[in-house]
C-alpha positions as a LaTeX table, in Angstrom:
\begin{tabular}{lrrr}
\hline
Residue & $x$ (\AA) & $y$ (\AA) & $z$ (\AA) \\
\hline
Met1 & 35.41 & 91.95 & $-10.77$ \\
Ala2 & 38.64 & 93.87 & $-10.48$ \\
Val3 & 40.44 & 92.26 & $-7.60$ \\
Thr4 & 44.07 & 91.77 & $-6.80$ \\
Ser5 & 46.30 & 88.75 & $-7.00$ \\
Cys6 & 46.67 & 86.76 & $-3.81$ \\
Thr7 & 49.56 & 84.52 & $-4.79$ \\
Asp8 & 52.21 & 86.26 & $-2.72$ \\
Lys9 & 51.43 & 89.04 & $-0.28$ \\
Lys10 & 54.98 & 90.36 & $-0.26$ \\
Asn11 & 55.46 & 90.48 & $-4.04$ \\
Thr12 & 52.11 & 91.33 & $-5.55$ \\
Val13 & 51.27 & 93.95 & $-8.14$ \\
Lys14 & 47.83 & 95.46 & $-7.75$ \\
Glu15 & 45.46 & 94.72 & $-10.61$ \\
Ser16 & 43.54 & 97.94 & $-10.04$ \\
Ser17 & 44.76 & 100.92 & $-8.07$ \\
Asn18 & 41.18 & 102.21 & $-7.86$ \\
Asn19 & 39.62 & 99.12 & $-6.31$ \\
Ser20 & 37.66 & 100.37 & $-3.32$ \\
Glu21 & 35.08 & 97.60 & $-3.17$ \\
Tyr22 & 34.86 & 95.53 & $-0.01$ \\
Tyr23 & 33.71 & 91.94 & 0.14 \\
Val24 & 31.94 & 91.33 & 3.44 \\
Ala25 & 31.46 & 87.58 & 3.74 \\
Ala26 & 29.21 & 86.10 & 6.44 \\
Tyr27 & 29.46 & 82.40 & 7.29 \\
Ile28 & 26.30 & 80.32 & 7.05 \\
Trp29 & 25.81 & 77.27 & 9.25 \\
Pro30 & 23.23 & 75.29 & 7.22 \\
Ser31 & 21.73 & 73.13 & 9.97 \\
Cys32 & 18.20 & 74.47 & 10.33 \\
His33 & 16.34 & 72.19 & 7.94 \\
His34 & 15.57 & 68.50 & 7.71 \\
Asp35 & 18.48 & 66.71 & 6.07 \\
Glu36 & 17.44 & 63.82 & 3.83 \\
Arg37 & 20.44 & 61.62 & 4.66 \\
Phe38 & 20.88 & 62.05 & 8.41 \\
Gly39 & 18.06 & 64.26 & 9.65 \\
Asp40 & 16.00 & 61.51 & 11.29 \\
Met41 & 19.09 & 60.21 & 13.08 \\
Leu42 & 20.33 & 63.57 & 14.39 \\
Trp43 & 17.25 & 65.78 & 14.79 \\
Pro44 & 14.13 & 63.59 & 14.76 \\
Glu45 & 11.70 & 66.49 & 15.26 \\
Gly46 & 12.25 & 67.41 & 11.59 \\
Thr47 & 13.42 & 71.01 & 12.09 \\
Gly48 & 17.17 & 70.44 & 12.08 \\
Glu49 & 19.16 & 72.08 & 14.85 \\
Trp50 & 16.30 & 74.40 & 15.79 \\
Glu51 & 15.41 & 71.39 & 17.96 \\
Val52 & 18.53 & 72.05 & 20.07 \\
Ile53 & 18.49 & 75.85 & 19.85 \\
Lys54 & 14.97 & 76.01 & 21.33 \\
Lys55 & 16.15 & 73.98 & 24.33 \\
Gly56 & 18.91 & 76.41 & 25.27 \\
Asn57 & 18.70 & 77.28 & 28.98 \\
Pro58 & 20.23 & 80.09 & 31.10 \\
Arg59 & 23.37 & 79.14 & 33.03 \\
Phe60 & 23.68 & 82.36 & 35.04 \\
Glu61 & 21.64 & 85.45 & 35.88 \\
Gly62 & 20.94 & 87.51 & 32.77 \\
His63 & 22.09 & 84.78 & 30.40 \\
Tyr64 & 20.20 & 85.17 & 27.10 \\
Gln65 & 18.99 & 81.63 & 26.44 \\
Pro66 & 17.20 & 80.38 & 24.49 \\
Arg67 & 18.02 & 82.71 & 21.58 \\
Leu68 & 14.89 & 84.08 & 19.96 \\
Pro69 & 14.97 & 84.88 & 16.22 \\
Leu70 & 12.90 & 87.93 & 15.31 \\
Trp71 & 11.52 & 86.19 & 12.23 \\
Gly72 & 10.83 & 82.90 & 13.96 \\
Tyr73 & 12.22 & 79.44 & 13.33 \\
Glu74 & 12.51 & 79.55 & 9.54 \\
Met75 & 14.02 & 76.76 & 7.44 \\
Asp76 & 17.36 & 77.69 & 5.85 \\
Asn77 & 16.63 & 75.58 & 2.75 \\
Asp78 & 13.45 & 77.49 & 1.90 \\
Pro79 & 14.20 & 79.76 & $-1.09$ \\
Lys80 & 11.61 & 82.28 & 0.13 \\
Val81 & 13.48 & 82.57 & 3.42 \\
Val82 & 16.83 & 82.93 & 1.67 \\
Glu83 & 15.38 & 85.60 & $-0.63$ \\
Lys84 & 14.64 & 87.64 & 2.52 \\
Trp85 & 18.18 & 86.97 & 3.75 \\
Ile86 & 19.74 & 88.15 & 0.50 \\
Asp87 & 17.75 & 91.38 & 0.39 \\
Leu88 & 18.54 & 92.06 & 4.04 \\
Ala89 & 22.23 & 91.27 & 3.65 \\
Val90 & 22.80 & 93.35 & 0.53 \\
Glu91 & 20.90 & 96.28 & 2.01 \\
His92 & 23.26 & 96.27 & 4.99 \\
Gly93 & 26.60 & 95.72 & 3.22 \\
Val94 & 27.00 & 91.93 & 3.34 \\
Asn95 & 27.63 & 90.76 & $-0.22$ \\
Val96 & 29.07 & 87.24 & 0.12 \\
Phe97 & 27.74 & 84.16 & 1.90 \\
Val98 & 30.24 & 81.45 & 2.86 \\
Tyr99 & 28.41 & 78.15 & 3.18 \\
Asp100 & 29.73 & 75.48 & 5.53 \\
Trp101 & 29.83 & 72.32 & 3.41 \\
Tyr102 & 30.04 & 68.74 & 4.64 \\
Trp103 & 30.92 & 65.32 & 3.29 \\
Tyr104 & 30.40 & 62.30 & 5.55 \\
Asp105 & 29.96 & 58.59 & 4.88 \\
Glu106 & 30.78 & 59.07 & 1.19 \\
Gly107 & 28.12 & 61.71 & 0.60 \\
Pro108 & 27.01 & 65.28 & 1.30 \\
Phe109 & 25.40 & 66.49 & 4.52 \\
Leu110 & 23.22 & 69.61 & 5.04 \\
Glu111 & 23.65 & 70.53 & 1.36 \\
Ser112 & 19.97 & 71.44 & 0.89 \\
Ala113 & 20.46 & 74.89 & 2.45 \\
Leu114 & 22.73 & 75.79 & $-0.46$ \\
Asn115 & 21.16 & 73.69 & $-3.22$ \\
Asp116 & 17.49 & 74.31 & $-2.47$ \\
Gly117 & 17.65 & 77.51 & $-0.45$ \\
Phe118 & 20.28 & 79.79 & $-1.91$ \\
Leu119 & 20.60 & 78.47 & $-5.46$ \\
Lys120 & 16.81 & 78.45 & $-5.93$ \\
Ala121 & 16.33 & 81.93 & $-4.46$ \\
Lys122 & 15.05 & 84.17 & $-7.27$ \\
Asn123 & 17.31 & 87.06 & $-6.25$ \\
Asn124 & 20.55 & 85.15 & $-5.67$ \\
Ser125 & 22.29 & 87.05 & $-8.47$ \\
Lys126 & 22.58 & 89.92 & $-5.96$ \\
Met127 & 24.81 & 87.84 & $-3.71$ \\
Gln128 & 28.07 & 85.98 & $-4.28$ \\
Phe129 & 28.90 & 82.79 & $-2.39$ \\
Tyr130 & 31.69 & 80.35 & $-1.80$ \\
Ile131 & 32.23 & 77.10 & 0.05 \\
Met132 & 34.12 & 76.28 & 3.21 \\
Trp133 & 34.65 & 72.52 & 3.42 \\
Ala134 & 33.97 & 71.94 & 7.14 \\
Asn135 & 35.92 & 68.69 & 7.27 \\
His136 & 35.95 & 68.11 & 11.03 \\
Asp137 & 35.05 & 64.99 & 13.00 \\
Val138 & 31.66 & 64.82 & 14.72 \\
Lys139 & 31.02 & 63.16 & 18.06 \\
Arg140 & 27.56 & 61.68 & 18.58 \\
Asn141 & 26.46 & 64.15 & 21.23 \\
Tyr142 & 27.95 & 67.23 & 19.54 \\
Trp143 & 24.92 & 68.24 & 17.48 \\
Asn144 & 22.21 & 66.78 & 19.73 \\
Val145 & 23.23 & 66.28 & 23.32 \\
His146 & 19.59 & 65.70 & 24.29 \\
Lys147 & 19.43 & 62.55 & 22.18 \\
Tyr148 & 22.97 & 61.21 & 22.62 \\
Lys149 & 23.54 & 62.41 & 26.21 \\
Asp150 & 27.17 & 61.74 & 27.22 \\
Asp151 & 28.03 & 59.58 & 24.21 \\
Thr152 & 31.22 & 61.16 & 22.92 \\
Ser153 & 32.06 & 58.39 & 20.47 \\
Val154 & 32.84 & 59.54 & 16.94 \\
Leu155 & 29.83 & 59.52 & 14.66 \\
Trp156 & 31.72 & 60.73 & 11.59 \\
Asn157 & 35.43 & 60.80 & 10.90 \\
Ala158 & 36.09 & 63.56 & 8.35 \\
Val159 & 38.95 & 61.71 & 6.65 \\
Val160 & 38.21 & 60.91 & 3.00 \\
Asp161 & 39.93 & 58.45 & 0.69 \\
Glu162 & 41.37 & 59.38 & $-2.70$ \\
Asn163 & 38.28 & 58.27 & $-4.56$ \\
Asn164 & 35.97 & 60.40 & $-2.41$ \\
Phe165 & 38.32 & 63.36 & $-2.73$ \\
Lys166 & 38.03 & 63.13 & $-6.51$ \\
Ile167 & 34.23 & 62.91 & $-6.24$ \\
Ile168 & 34.24 & 66.02 & $-4.07$ \\
Val169 & 36.45 & 67.86 & $-6.56$ \\
Asp170 & 34.14 & 66.99 & $-9.44$ \\
Arg171 & 31.04 & 67.89 & $-7.44$ \\
Val172 & 32.12 & 71.33 & $-6.26$ \\
Ile173 & 33.48 & 72.31 & $-9.69$ \\
Asn174 & 30.36 & 71.36 & $-11.59$ \\
Gln175 & 27.71 & 72.07 & $-8.98$ \\
Tyr176 & 29.10 & 75.29 & $-7.51$ \\
Phe177 & 32.16 & 76.82 & $-9.21$ \\
Lys178 & 30.26 & 77.05 & $-12.49$ \\
Gln179 & 27.52 & 79.14 & $-10.92$ \\
Pro180 & 27.81 & 82.72 & $-12.25$ \\
Asn181 & 27.81 & 84.20 & $-8.74$ \\
Tyr182 & 30.46 & 81.94 & $-7.23$ \\
Phe183 & 33.06 & 84.16 & $-5.53$ \\
Lys184 & 36.38 & 84.36 & $-7.33$ \\
Ile185 & 39.67 & 86.17 & $-6.89$ \\
Asp186 & 41.43 & 86.94 & $-10.17$ \\
Gly187 & 38.86 & 84.69 & $-11.84$ \\
Lys188 & 39.86 & 81.80 & $-9.55$ \\
Pro189 & 37.08 & 80.12 & $-7.53$ \\
Val190 & 37.77 & 80.41 & $-3.80$ \\
Phe191 & 37.58 & 77.14 & $-1.86$ \\
Ser192 & 38.16 & 77.26 & 1.88 \\
Ile193 & 39.23 & 74.25 & 3.97 \\
Phe194 & 38.50 & 74.17 & 7.71 \\
Ser195 & 40.70 & 71.35 & 9.04 \\
Ile196 & 44.11 & 71.07 & 7.44 \\
Asp197 & 44.97 & 68.29 & 9.89 \\
Lys198 & 42.05 & 66.14 & 8.67 \\
Leu199 & 42.94 & 66.96 & 5.07 \\
Met200 & 46.50 & 65.81 & 5.66 \\
Glu201 & 45.28 & 62.72 & 7.52 \\
Ser202 & 43.33 & 61.84 & 4.38 \\
Phe203 & 46.67 & 61.62 & 2.59 \\
Gly204 & 48.69 & 59.77 & 5.18 \\
Gly205 & 49.64 & 62.87 & 7.17 \\
Asp206 & 52.13 & 63.74 & 4.45 \\
Ala207 & 52.39 & 67.37 & 3.30 \\
Lys208 & 53.78 & 66.37 & $-0.10$ \\
Arg209 & 50.91 & 63.99 & $-0.83$ \\
Thr210 & 48.44 & 66.61 & 0.37 \\
Arg211 & 50.03 & 69.16 & $-1.96$ \\
Glu212 & 49.70 & 66.67 & $-4.82$ \\
Ala213 & 45.99 & 66.24 & $-4.05$ \\
Leu214 & 45.46 & 70.00 & $-4.03$ \\
Asp215 & 47.44 & 70.30 & $-7.27$ \\
Tyr216 & 45.12 & 67.68 & $-8.79$ \\
Phe217 & 42.19 & 69.87 & $-7.67$ \\
Arg218 & 43.83 & 72.87 & $-9.38$ \\
Glu219 & 44.32 & 70.98 & $-12.63$ \\
Glu220 & 40.69 & 69.86 & $-12.68$ \\
Val221 & 39.61 & 73.45 & $-12.11$ \\
Lys222 & 41.76 & 74.59 & $-15.03$ \\
Lys223 & 40.29 & 71.85 & $-17.23$ \\
Ala224 & 36.87 & 73.31 & $-16.38$ \\
Gly225 & 37.92 & 76.62 & $-17.92$ \\
Phe226 & 39.08 & 78.64 & $-14.92$ \\
Pro227 & 42.56 & 80.18 & $-14.71$ \\
Asp228 & 43.31 & 78.35 & $-11.44$ \\
Leu229 & 41.92 & 77.61 & $-7.98$ \\
His230 & 42.26 & 79.89 & $-4.96$ \\
Ile231 & 42.65 & 77.57 & $-1.97$ \\
Gln232 & 42.04 & 79.19 & 1.40 \\
Trp233 & 43.37 & 77.81 & 4.68 \\
Asn234 & 40.69 & 78.38 & 7.31 \\
Gln235 & 42.29 & 78.71 & 10.71 \\
Gly236 & 39.07 & 78.22 & 12.68 \\
Gly237 & 39.59 & 80.30 & 15.81 \\
Gly238 & 43.14 & 80.63 & 16.95 \\
Ser239 & 45.44 & 81.91 & 19.65 \\
Leu240 & 48.82 & 83.53 & 19.91 \\
Met241 & 51.57 & 81.13 & 18.87 \\
Ser242 & 55.15 & 80.77 & 19.94 \\
Lys243 & 57.68 & 82.01 & 17.39 \\
Glu244 & 58.51 & 78.42 & 16.47 \\
Ser245 & 54.84 & 77.44 & 16.05 \\
Ala246 & 54.14 & 80.53 & 13.95 \\
Glu247 & 57.02 & 79.67 & 11.62 \\
Lys248 & 55.83 & 76.07 & 11.29 \\
Phe249 & 52.34 & 77.32 & 10.49 \\
Ser250 & 53.61 & 79.66 & 7.80 \\
Asn251 & 55.82 & 76.93 & 6.33 \\
Lys252 & 52.88 & 74.51 & 6.09 \\
Val253 & 50.77 & 77.14 & 4.33 \\
Glu254 & 53.56 & 77.65 & 1.80 \\
Glu255 & 54.52 & 73.98 & 1.46 \\
Met256 & 51.00 & 72.92 & 0.51 \\
Gly257 & 50.44 & 75.89 & $-1.77$ \\
Phe258 & 47.58 & 77.71 & $-0.07$ \\
Asn259 & 46.71 & 81.08 & $-1.58$ \\
Ser260 & 45.37 & 82.79 & 1.54 \\
Val261 & 44.42 & 82.33 & 5.18 \\
Ala262 & 41.06 & 83.20 & 6.73 \\
Met263 & 39.42 & 82.44 & 10.07 \\
Tyr264 & 35.99 & 81.07 & 10.97 \\
Asn265 & 35.85 & 83.04 & 14.20 \\
Met266 & 38.27 & 85.70 & 15.27 \\
Gly267 & 40.13 & 83.80 & 18.02 \\
Gly268 & 41.18 & 84.86 & 21.50 \\
Leu269 & 37.89 & 83.99 & 23.22 \\
Asn270 & 37.12 & 85.81 & 26.47 \\
Glu271 & 34.02 & 86.53 & 28.57 \\
Asp272 & 34.51 & 90.23 & 27.82 \\
Tyr273 & 33.92 & 91.07 & 24.15 \\
Leu274 & 36.38 & 93.98 & 24.37 \\
Val275 & 39.14 & 91.64 & 25.58 \\
Tyr276 & 38.08 & 89.05 & 22.98 \\
Gly277 & 38.43 & 91.67 & 20.26 \\
Asp278 & 41.79 & 92.91 & 21.53 \\
Asn279 & 43.08 & 89.34 & 21.67 \\
Ser280 & 41.92 & 88.74 & 18.12 \\
Arg281 & 43.78 & 91.81 & 16.84 \\
Lys282 & 47.00 & 90.58 & 18.47 \\
Ile283 & 46.53 & 87.18 & 16.83 \\
Arg284 & 45.91 & 88.85 & 13.47 \\
Thr285 & 49.03 & 91.00 & 13.83 \\
Gln286 & 51.16 & 87.95 & 14.55 \\
Met287 & 49.75 & 85.95 & 11.65 \\
Asp288 & 50.09 & 88.90 & 9.28 \\
Ser289 & 53.76 & 89.32 & 10.18 \\
Thr290 & 54.44 & 85.61 & 9.68 \\
Leu291 & 52.55 & 84.70 & 6.51 \\
Asn292 & 53.68 & 85.23 & 2.92 \\
Val293 & 50.13 & 85.04 & 1.58 \\
Pro294 & 47.16 & 87.30 & 2.29 \\
Leu295 & 45.44 & 87.03 & 5.66 \\
Phe296 & 41.81 & 88.10 & 5.60 \\
Pro297 & 40.46 & 89.63 & 8.83 \\
Cys298 & 37.53 & 88.09 & 10.70 \\
Val299 & 35.15 & 89.69 & 13.17 \\
Ser300 & 32.86 & 87.61 & 15.39 \\
Val301 & 29.49 & 88.76 & 16.69 \\
Gly302 & 29.93 & 86.88 & 19.96 \\
Trp303 & 30.06 & 83.35 & 21.32 \\
Asp304 & 27.66 & 81.17 & 23.30 \\
Asp305 & 27.48 & 77.47 & 22.42 \\
Thr306 & 25.92 & 76.39 & 25.73 \\
Pro307 & 22.87 & 74.80 & 24.01 \\
Arg308 & 25.22 & 72.04 & 22.83 \\
Phe309 & 27.08 & 71.59 & 26.11 \\
Pro310 & 25.23 & 71.16 & 29.44 \\
Ala311 & 28.43 & 71.55 & 31.48 \\
Lys312 & 29.36 & 74.96 & 30.12 \\
Gly313 & 28.72 & 78.13 & 32.10 \\
Met314 & 29.53 & 81.81 & 32.43 \\
Lys315 & 33.26 & 81.54 & 31.67 \\
Asp316 & 32.45 & 79.93 & 28.30 \\
Val317 & 30.12 & 82.71 & 27.14 \\
Val318 & 30.97 & 86.16 & 25.74 \\
His319 & 28.60 & 88.22 & 27.87 \\
Tyr320 & 30.35 & 91.47 & 28.92 \\
His321 & 30.20 & 94.37 & 26.43 \\
Asn322 & 28.74 & 92.05 & 23.79 \\
Thr323 & 26.81 & 94.72 & 21.89 \\
Pro324 & 26.34 & 95.94 & 18.31 \\
Glu325 & 28.37 & 99.04 & 19.26 \\
Ser326 & 31.38 & 96.96 & 20.36 \\
Phe327 & 31.07 & 94.85 & 17.23 \\
Ala328 & 31.01 & 97.98 & 15.06 \\
Ala329 & 34.24 & 99.23 & 16.63 \\
Leu330 & 35.96 & 95.94 & 15.91 \\
Leu331 & 34.62 & 95.78 & 12.36 \\
Tyr332 & 35.97 & 99.28 & 11.83 \\
Gln333 & 39.42 & 98.02 & 12.84 \\
Ala334 & 39.11 & 95.10 & 10.41 \\
Lys335 & 38.22 & 97.56 & 7.65 \\
Lys336 & 41.30 & 99.63 & 8.51 \\
Tyr337 & 43.39 & 96.44 & 8.28 \\
Ala338 & 41.96 & 95.75 & 4.82 \\
Asp339 & 42.72 & 99.31 & 3.76 \\
Ser340 & 46.30 & 98.95 & 5.00 \\
His341 & 46.82 & 95.98 & 2.66 \\
Pro342 & 46.07 & 97.44 & $-0.77$ \\
Glu343 & 47.97 & 94.60 & $-2.44$ \\
Gln344 & 45.22 & 92.12 & $-1.56$ \\
Thr345 & 41.48 & 91.75 & $-2.05$ \\
Lys346 & 39.43 & 93.63 & 0.54 \\
Leu347 & 37.72 & 90.57 & 1.96 \\
Ile348 & 36.42 & 90.62 & 5.54 \\
Thr349 & 34.71 & 87.58 & 7.05 \\
Ile350 & 32.08 & 87.72 & 9.77 \\
Asn351 & 31.13 & 84.95 & 12.13 \\
Ala352 & 28.34 & 84.55 & 11.39 \\
Trp353 & 25.07 & 85.06 & 9.54 \\
Asn354 & 23.05 & 82.49 & 11.46 \\
Glu355 & 25.09 & 80.60 & 14.08 \\
Trp356 & 22.19 & 80.65 & 16.54 \\
Val357 & 23.46 & 77.64 & 18.42 \\
Glu358 & 26.84 & 79.36 & 18.97 \\
Gly359 & 25.41 & 82.78 & 19.79 \\
Ser360 & 27.07 & 84.43 & 16.79 \\
Tyr361 & 24.66 & 85.79 & 14.16 \\
Leu362 & 23.81 & 88.92 & 12.21 \\
Leu363 & 20.20 & 87.95 & 11.63 \\
Pro364 & 17.74 & 89.99 & 13.73 \\
Asp365 & 16.67 & 88.63 & 17.10 \\
Met366 & 14.38 & 89.69 & 19.95 \\
Gln367 & 17.22 & 91.28 & 21.95 \\
Asn368 & 19.12 & 93.43 & 19.46 \\
Gly369 & 16.69 & 93.61 & 16.55 \\
Phe370 & 18.61 & 94.67 & 13.42 \\
Gly371 & 21.41 & 96.20 & 15.51 \\
Tyr372 & 24.29 & 94.11 & 14.20 \\
Leu373 & 23.26 & 94.53 & 10.57 \\
Lys374 & 22.95 & 98.29 & 11.04 \\
Ala375 & 26.47 & 98.24 & 12.47 \\
Val376 & 27.79 & 96.54 & 9.33 \\
Lys377 & 26.03 & 99.06 & 7.12 \\
Glu378 & 27.36 & 102.06 & 9.03 \\
Val379 & 30.95 & 100.81 & 9.11 \\
Met380 & 31.18 & 99.59 & 5.53 \\
Ser381 & 29.42 & 102.65 & 4.07 \\
Gly382 & 31.80 & 105.02 & 5.87 \\
Glu383 & 29.04 & 106.49 & 8.05 \\
Tyr384 & 30.57 & 105.10 & 11.24 \\
Glu385 & 32.49 & 107.58 & 13.37 \\
Pro386 & 34.77 & 106.02 & 16.01 \\
\hline
\end{tabular}
């Protein structure tokens, strides 16, 4: 694909002046299947996190809980299900899936959604994908509060040792990067990392050692026949930073050699989706002015993670103006941002494809039907009129 270099946003020559293709990448949270390693321990009913999603309960008048998928409680590691997803996504302008990917207790977790669902889907050549290493700690009651109640002790620490890091490098190169539809920029496989703090902790909290580990990753990727590795810093959510904090952030990105910055959700959370969106644009403007590498815009569908947290209520839920129309307006702004940065790949991330437990999903449900997907199609096809 003809895409542009993302090595340095300020000093980049476009590879193709006619590149008008957008990459709309929706995050996939791969929890709705029975995991062979830890499924019995976390979700004993055998349906993955559907077990928790079904138990969502309203916290205030008009609160939409539990969330009701239009197509029912389908398993995300069923290739027939993912074939429907791919057709639906491509039809509506989503052409990349970003799979959350986990490594705990010296092995993979929730990998079946990608290995058995997506990679065995007969039509997966229509869709590109890449991996976001979701290397965050997990408390016992985080993914099933009904089983673990108020037990907030750490179930998994996301820190890995050097040996496990090398196993991970080998695994993702051979199992994923070599897939013909793995998403690349300038021929470089894109690998996103969620927690830079946990990555650094894996290497003694030292930026230099972390850089050396990432350089090792790059060299292994080159040995596998690729020109290099595109390493993406995933900022998670985010908020406005002080000038000093913003400079430190930018310096860390540069010091460890990251090629770009993306976000998992758009940051600036507020009960009112319009305020949430406005906050996110201010955060994006600040980050864009600070970074020397490309920043890819993110648009979130909404936010409601109350099924995981019994104590949360109205102030923790995006519930005002949270509509497909408001989402479309914000996606339009993200598209304008991409257009205003012709020196970088036109990649836009969306939170999310199927984050049912966090109230952020494009998949059709009983409240909005296909509304959010239709919004993506209208905006990305140019049919949308603000």
